[in-house]
Amino acid sequence: MIIQKPRPLAIQRDAVLREAVERIRQPARRDFLRRSLTLGGLSLLTGCSLVDEDSVEVALTRVSRFNDDVQGWLFDPNRLAPTYPESMITRPFPFNAYYGEDEVRQVAEESYRLEVTGQVADKRKWTLAELRALPQADQVTRHICVEGWSAIGKWGGVPFKAFLQQVGADLGARYVGFKCADDYFTSIDMPTALHPQTLLALTYDGQPLPPKYGFPMKLRMPTKLGYKNPKHIQAIFVTNTYPGGYWEDQGYNWFGGS
Ligand SMILES: Nc1nc2c(c(=O)[nH]1)N[C@H]1C(S)=C(S)[C@@H](COP(=O)(O)O)O[C@H]1N2
Ligand SMILES: [Mo]
C-alpha cells in the first residue's frame, strides 16, 4: 500500500477549499463561502476533519443544513456573535502564538505609546492611561482558533468604532492594519472594524491584559477567527492598500470570518 505524504496544510487548504467552493451549486452559498469561510472554520463548524474531498463534501452538506439564524451571525458582518454567562468562561484560557509561552513579549507600560497612522485626522500617540480614560465596554465571547480549539473569555476595553471616530479615521477606507510588538501583523475590513463587538481590549477577566494574552492591548473580534485578533498592538493604520497578515501571507484566508 502506498501512503501519500500529506501536503503542507496551507497549500492543501487552498486547493481543497477551491474545489469545495466550485462544487456548491447555489450562487448565494458559493458567494458566502468565498467571502468568509476558511477551511479551518468549515471544519470547526461541522466537526469534520477535512482530510480529503469526501469529507469536504460531508462538511458542506452539513453547513447547508444550518438554519438561517446560524448562518446569519456567522457570515453577516452586521449580526452579533453569541455572548455567554461568566460561569462559562474557560479556565485557564489557552495561550497561543507563533512562538511558545516562554517567549511572550514583555511590553513596558511607562514607555508604551500606541501609534495611529494612515488615513486618520489625529496622528497623536496614545498612552495607556489615555486609552483607559475613554468609555469602556466588556464582552464574554468565544475565541475560535483554526488549529482546532475554541474557548470562552471575557475582554474589556474601548469599542473600536468609538476609537476610530475619536481619531478621525476615514471610515470609508478599506482596511485597518495592526503591527504588533512581536513580528505579528494582520489587517481587517472596515465593516468588521466598525462592528459593535469589535473591541480594543485592555483587560482580560477584569484585570489588565496579562502579557501572554497580549499586554498592553489586543483587538478582540468574536466574528473573526483567532489569528485575526492581534495581541501586543503597537501601531494601528487605516489604508486602502491591502496590508495582508502574518498567517494570511502564508495561505490563511484573509477574511477569516467565523
Ligand atoms: N501579536 C500576536 N498576536 C496574535 C498571535 C501571535 O502569534 N502574535 N497569534 C494569534 C492566534 S493564531 C491566536 S489563536 C490568538 C491566541 O490568543 P490567546 O493567547 O489570548 O489565546 O492570538 C492571535 N494573535
Ligand atoms: Mo489561532
Tab-separated table of C-alpha atoms and ligand atoms in Angstrom:
chain	number	residue	atom	x	y	z
A	1	MET	CA	0.000	0.000	0.000
A	2	ILE	CA	1.309	3.451	-0.878
A	3	ILE	CA	0.748	6.018	1.808
A	4	GLN	CA	0.709	9.510	0.395
A	5	LYS	CA	2.620	12.094	2.359
A	6	PRO	CA	0.229	14.908	3.269
A	7	ARG	CA	0.932	18.196	1.561
A	8	PRO	CA	1.676	21.246	3.762
A	9	LEU	CA	-1.567	22.310	5.363
A	10	ALA	CA	-1.688	25.808	3.914
A	11	ILE	CA	-1.369	24.568	0.334
A	12	GLN	CA	-3.805	21.718	0.869
A	13	ARG	CA	-6.276	24.093	2.472
A	14	ASP	CA	-6.408	26.410	-0.501
A	15	ALA	CA	-6.670	23.645	-3.070
A	16	VAL	CA	-9.387	21.766	-1.198
A	17	LEU	CA	-11.335	24.923	-0.486
A	18	ARG	CA	-11.208	25.956	-4.119
A	19	GLU	CA	-12.607	22.580	-5.158
A	20	ALA	CA	-15.202	22.642	-2.434
A	21	VAL	CA	-16.416	26.065	-3.419
A	22	GLU	CA	-16.700	25.020	-7.044
A	23	ARG	CA	-18.827	22.099	-6.013
A	24	ILE	CA	-21.526	24.176	-4.383
A	25	ARG	CA	-24.215	24.928	-6.895
A	26	GLN	CA	-26.321	27.762	-5.490
A	27	PRO	CA	-24.695	31.114	-6.322
A	28	ALA	CA	-25.678	32.620	-2.948
A	29	ARG	CA	-23.978	29.859	-0.996
A	30	ARG	CA	-20.953	29.979	-3.254
A	31	ASP	CA	-20.745	33.644	-2.533
A	32	PHE	CA	-20.731	33.480	1.239
A	33	LEU	CA	-18.173	30.715	1.280
A	34	ARG	CA	-15.833	32.572	-0.984
A	35	ARG	CA	-16.286	35.745	1.028
A	36	SER	CA	-15.999	34.480	4.503
A	37	LEU	CA	-15.333	30.853	5.286
A	38	THR	CA	-11.902	29.367	5.896
A	39	LEU	CA	-11.435	25.653	5.646
A	40	GLY	CA	-10.480	25.630	9.321
A	41	GLY	CA	-13.719	27.437	10.048
A	42	LEU	CA	-15.649	24.922	7.991
A	43	SER	CA	-14.006	22.108	9.904
A	44	LEU	CA	-14.855	23.642	13.273
A	45	LEU	CA	-18.410	24.444	12.299
A	46	THR	CA	-19.178	20.953	11.140
A	47	GLY	CA	-16.928	18.883	13.369
A	48	CYS	CA	-15.498	17.221	10.248
A	49	SER	CA	-11.766	16.919	9.764
A	50	LEU	CA	-11.257	17.891	6.159
A	51	VAL	CA	-8.671	15.329	5.162
A	52	ASP	CA	-9.929	14.510	1.681
A	53	GLU	CA	-12.551	15.511	-0.854
A	54	ASP	CA	-15.214	13.183	0.551
A	55	SER	CA	-15.008	14.740	3.999
A	56	VAL	CA	-15.198	18.212	2.453
A	57	GLU	CA	-18.406	17.123	0.750
A	58	VAL	CA	-19.869	15.881	4.046
A	59	ALA	CA	-18.900	19.134	5.777
A	60	LEU	CA	-20.507	21.269	3.108
A	61	THR	CA	-23.708	19.226	3.243
A	62	ARG	CA	-23.825	19.855	6.987
A	63	VAL	CA	-23.314	23.586	6.522
A	64	SER	CA	-26.162	23.715	4.043
A	65	ARG	CA	-28.423	22.188	6.721
A	66	PHE	CA	-27.737	25.024	9.175
A	67	ASN	CA	-30.712	27.258	9.607
A	68	ASP	CA	-30.652	30.881	8.522
A	69	ASP	CA	-30.130	32.108	12.068
A	70	VAL	CA	-26.854	30.309	12.489
A	71	GLN	CA	-25.651	31.325	9.066
A	72	GLY	CA	-26.715	34.855	9.871
A	73	TRP	CA	-24.420	35.519	12.809
A	74	LEU	CA	-21.601	33.547	11.288
A	75	PHE	CA	-21.452	35.193	7.926
A	76	ASP	CA	-23.119	38.579	8.170
A	77	PRO	CA	-20.758	41.294	9.454
A	78	ASN	CA	-23.712	43.211	10.893
A	79	ARG	CA	-25.044	40.424	13.092
A	80	LEU	CA	-23.852	39.780	16.640
A	81	ALA	CA	-21.821	36.774	17.758
A	82	PRO	CA	-23.228	34.914	20.789
A	83	THR	CA	-22.292	36.059	24.288
A	84	TYR	CA	-22.096	33.773	27.335
A	85	PRO	CA	-22.561	33.966	31.120
A	86	GLU	CA	-19.335	34.454	33.098
A	87	SER	CA	-19.819	30.974	34.585
A	88	MET	CA	-18.954	29.573	31.149
A	89	ILE	CA	-15.516	31.227	30.911
A	90	THR	CA	-12.837	28.645	30.036
A	91	ARG	CA	-10.264	28.412	32.859
A	92	PRO	CA	-7.404	28.538	32.291
A	93	PHE	CA	-7.883	30.338	28.978
A	94	PRO	CA	-5.440	28.895	26.383
A	95	PHE	CA	-2.347	30.771	25.224
A	96	ASN	CA	-1.369	30.705	21.549
A	97	ALA	CA	1.197	32.489	19.363
A	98	TYR	CA	3.672	31.583	16.637
A	99	TYR	CA	6.176	31.001	19.499
A	100	GLY	CA	5.998	29.314	22.896
A	101	GLU	CA	4.748	30.796	26.161
A	102	ASP	CA	8.355	31.175	27.437
A	103	GLU	CA	8.947	33.756	24.696
A	104	VAL	CA	5.969	36.001	25.433
A	105	ARG	CA	6.830	39.642	24.695
A	106	GLN	CA	7.129	41.926	27.713
A	107	VAL	CA	5.970	45.441	26.828
A	108	ALA	CA	6.808	48.225	29.331
A	109	GLU	CA	3.779	50.260	30.366
A	110	GLU	CA	5.643	53.551	31.079
A	111	SER	CA	7.277	53.905	27.682
A	112	TYR	CA	4.384	52.411	25.703
A	113	ARG	CA	2.737	54.663	23.100
A	114	LEU	CA	0.136	53.429	20.620
A	115	GLU	CA	0.833	54.794	17.131
A	116	VAL	CA	-2.100	55.705	14.885
A	117	THR	CA	-1.247	56.441	11.252
A	118	GLY	CA	-2.573	56.407	7.699
A	119	GLN	CA	-5.972	57.860	6.811
A	120	VAL	CA	-6.702	59.464	10.198
A	121	ALA	CA	-7.033	63.145	11.106
A	122	ASP	CA	-5.333	62.860	14.514
A	123	LYS	CA	-1.973	61.026	14.389
A	124	ARG	CA	-1.123	61.713	18.026
A	125	LYS	CA	0.292	58.769	20.039
A	126	TRP	CA	-1.699	57.318	22.941
A	127	THR	CA	-0.571	56.344	26.438
A	128	LEU	CA	-2.359	53.506	28.209
A	129	ALA	CA	-3.796	55.953	30.755
A	130	GLU	CA	-5.396	57.950	27.941
A	131	LEU	CA	-6.934	54.812	26.453
A	132	ARG	CA	-8.246	53.729	29.858
A	133	ALA	CA	-9.917	57.140	30.241
A	134	LEU	CA	-12.138	56.509	27.179
A	135	PRO	CA	-15.577	54.866	27.729
A	136	GLN	CA	-15.120	51.106	28.218
A	137	ALA	CA	-17.265	48.055	27.431
A	138	ASP	CA	-16.841	44.329	28.024
A	139	GLN	CA	-17.893	41.056	26.436
A	140	VAL	CA	-17.891	37.322	27.220
A	141	THR	CA	-17.432	35.649	23.849
A	142	ARG	CA	-15.918	32.602	22.188
A	143	HIS	CA	-12.467	32.707	20.601
A	144	ILE	CA	-12.052	30.148	17.794
A	145	CYS	CA	-8.585	29.114	16.612
A	146	VAL	CA	-8.146	27.343	13.263
A	147	GLU	CA	-5.770	24.940	14.976
A	148	GLY	CA	-8.868	23.235	16.296
A	149	TRP	CA	-9.716	24.668	19.716
A	150	SER	CA	-12.101	27.272	21.000
A	151	ALA	CA	-12.513	28.903	24.408
A	152	ILE	CA	-14.778	31.439	26.105
A	153	GLY	CA	-13.165	34.501	27.661
A	154	LYS	CA	-14.006	37.960	28.998
A	155	TRP	CA	-12.378	41.049	27.490
A	156	GLY	CA	-12.876	44.721	28.303
A	157	GLY	CA	-11.773	47.901	26.572
A	158	VAL	CA	-12.656	50.623	24.117
A	159	PRO	CA	-15.271	49.849	21.428
A	160	PHE	CA	-13.123	50.097	18.306
A	161	LYS	CA	-15.673	52.107	16.337
A	162	ALA	CA	-15.615	54.824	19.025
A	163	PHE	CA	-11.812	54.853	18.910
A	164	LEU	CA	-11.759	55.205	15.112
A	165	GLN	CA	-14.245	58.069	15.356
A	166	GLN	CA	-12.171	59.685	18.104
A	167	VAL	CA	-9.031	59.779	15.922
A	168	GLY	CA	-10.992	60.982	12.894
A	169	ALA	CA	-10.354	57.848	10.840
A	170	ASP	CA	-11.589	57.745	7.255
A	171	LEU	CA	-14.418	55.261	7.859
A	172	GLY	CA	-14.791	54.808	4.107
A	173	ALA	CA	-11.259	53.365	3.821
A	174	ARG	CA	-10.984	49.672	3.036
A	175	TYR	CA	-8.646	48.299	5.693
A	176	VAL	CA	-7.399	48.733	9.216
A	177	GLY	CA	-3.948	47.219	9.773
A	178	PHE	CA	-2.157	46.277	13.002
A	179	LYS	CA	1.548	45.969	13.819
A	180	CYS	CA	2.474	44.095	16.982
A	181	ALA	CA	5.380	44.139	19.453
A	182	ASP	CA	6.411	40.683	18.196
A	183	ASP	CA	6.694	40.179	14.420
A	184	TYR	CA	2.981	39.609	14.082
A	185	PHE	CA	0.742	41.759	11.898
A	186	THR	CA	-2.754	41.463	10.476
A	187	SER	CA	-5.494	43.553	8.911
A	188	ILE	CA	-9.276	43.648	8.811
A	189	ASP	CA	-12.024	45.066	6.611
A	190	MET	CA	-13.652	48.339	7.703
A	191	PRO	CA	-17.137	46.800	8.308
A	192	THR	CA	-15.547	44.447	10.864
A	193	ALA	CA	-13.593	47.332	12.408
A	194	LEU	CA	-16.923	49.141	12.931
A	195	HIS	CA	-18.765	46.030	14.195
A	196	PRO	CA	-20.337	46.682	17.639
A	197	GLN	CA	-18.475	43.723	19.200
A	198	THR	CA	-15.023	44.737	17.938
A	199	LEU	CA	-13.093	45.895	20.996
A	200	LEU	CA	-9.678	47.446	21.565
A	201	ALA	CA	-9.217	45.189	24.580
A	202	LEU	CA	-7.195	46.427	27.574
A	203	THR	CA	-8.366	43.867	30.145
A	204	TYR	CA	-8.841	40.132	30.434
A	205	ASP	CA	-11.295	38.835	33.065
A	206	GLY	CA	-11.456	42.253	34.735
A	207	GLN	CA	-7.636	42.654	35.093
A	208	PRO	CA	-5.127	44.480	32.881
A	209	LEU	CA	-4.409	42.197	29.931
A	210	PRO	CA	-1.635	39.798	31.093
A	211	PRO	CA	1.478	39.599	28.837
A	212	LYS	CA	0.531	36.181	27.450
A	213	TYR	CA	-2.871	37.431	26.279
A	214	GLY	CA	-1.354	40.485	24.605
A	215	PHE	CA	-0.411	43.295	27.024
A	216	PRO	CA	-0.895	46.178	26.635
A	217	MET	CA	-3.746	45.631	24.202
A	218	LYS	CA	-5.242	43.340	21.619
A	219	LEU	CA	-8.050	43.656	19.126
A	220	ARG	CA	-10.873	41.347	20.131
A	221	MET	CA	-13.408	40.306	17.460
A	222	PRO	CA	-15.786	37.414	18.178
A	223	THR	CA	-16.774	37.459	14.491
A	224	LYS	CA	-13.270	36.527	13.329
A	225	LEU	CA	-11.005	33.526	13.828
A	226	GLY	CA	-8.213	33.721	16.433
A	227	TYR	CA	-5.406	34.662	14.062
A	228	LYS	CA	-7.262	37.855	13.058
A	229	ASN	CA	-7.139	39.037	16.728
A	230	PRO	CA	-3.720	40.768	17.088
A	231	LYS	CA	-2.073	40.881	20.544
A	232	HIS	CA	0.590	43.394	21.760
A	233	ILE	CA	-0.624	46.066	19.316
A	234	GLN	CA	1.992	48.807	18.725
A	235	ALA	CA	0.518	50.571	15.712
A	236	ILE	CA	-2.863	50.890	14.026
A	237	PHE	CA	-3.146	52.238	10.485
A	238	VAL	CA	-6.062	52.990	8.184
A	239	THR	CA	-5.438	52.372	4.494
A	240	ASN	CA	-6.809	51.465	1.073
A	241	THR	CA	-3.719	49.366	0.301
A	242	TYR	CA	-4.103	45.681	1.152
A	243	PRO	CA	-1.849	45.045	4.204
A	244	GLY	CA	-2.061	41.204	4.427
A	245	GLY	CA	-1.009	39.485	7.628
A	246	TYR	CA	1.437	37.066	9.257
A	247	TRP	CA	-0.643	33.908	8.649
A	248	GLU	CA	-2.678	35.373	5.804
A	249	ASP	CA	0.513	35.786	3.735
A	250	GLN	CA	1.188	32.067	4.304
A	251	GLY	CA	-2.158	30.919	2.922
A	252	TYR	CA	-4.753	31.526	5.620
A	253	ASN	CA	-7.938	33.096	4.320
A	254	TRP	CA	-7.719	36.865	4.750
A	255	PHE	CA	-11.378	37.376	5.701
A	256	GLY	CA	-11.090	34.773	8.458
A	257	GLY	CA	-14.755	35.117	9.433
A	258	SER	CA	-16.105	32.641	11.905
B	1	LIG	N1	0.944	39.510	18.340
B	1	LIG	C1	0.384	38.302	18.122
B	1	LIG	N2	-0.958	38.211	18.076
B	1	LIG	C2	-1.551	37.009	17.864
B	1	LIG	C3	-0.798	35.829	17.628
B	1	LIG	C4	0.630	35.963	17.661
B	1	LIG	O1	1.390	34.988	17.471
B	1	LIG	N3	1.179	37.211	17.915
B	1	LIG	N4	-1.439	34.624	17.407
B	1	LIG	C5	-2.866	34.650	17.031
B	1	LIG	C6	-3.550	33.368	17.191
B	1	LIG	S1	-3.332	32.200	15.962
B	1	LIG	C7	-4.416	33.127	18.233
B	1	LIG	S2	-5.336	31.714	18.339
B	1	LIG	C8	-4.595	34.119	19.314
B	1	LIG	C9	-4.329	33.496	20.690
B	1	LIG	O2	-4.668	34.385	21.721
B	1	LIG	P1	-4.566	33.947	23.233
B	1	LIG	O3	-3.110	33.684	23.559
B	1	LIG	O4	-5.141	35.077	24.013
B	1	LIG	O5	-5.383	32.686	23.396
B	1	LIG	O6	-3.749	35.250	19.158
B	1	LIG	C10	-3.618	35.702	17.837
B	1	LIG	N5	-2.917	36.965	17.858
B	2	MO	MO	-5.133	30.759	16.255
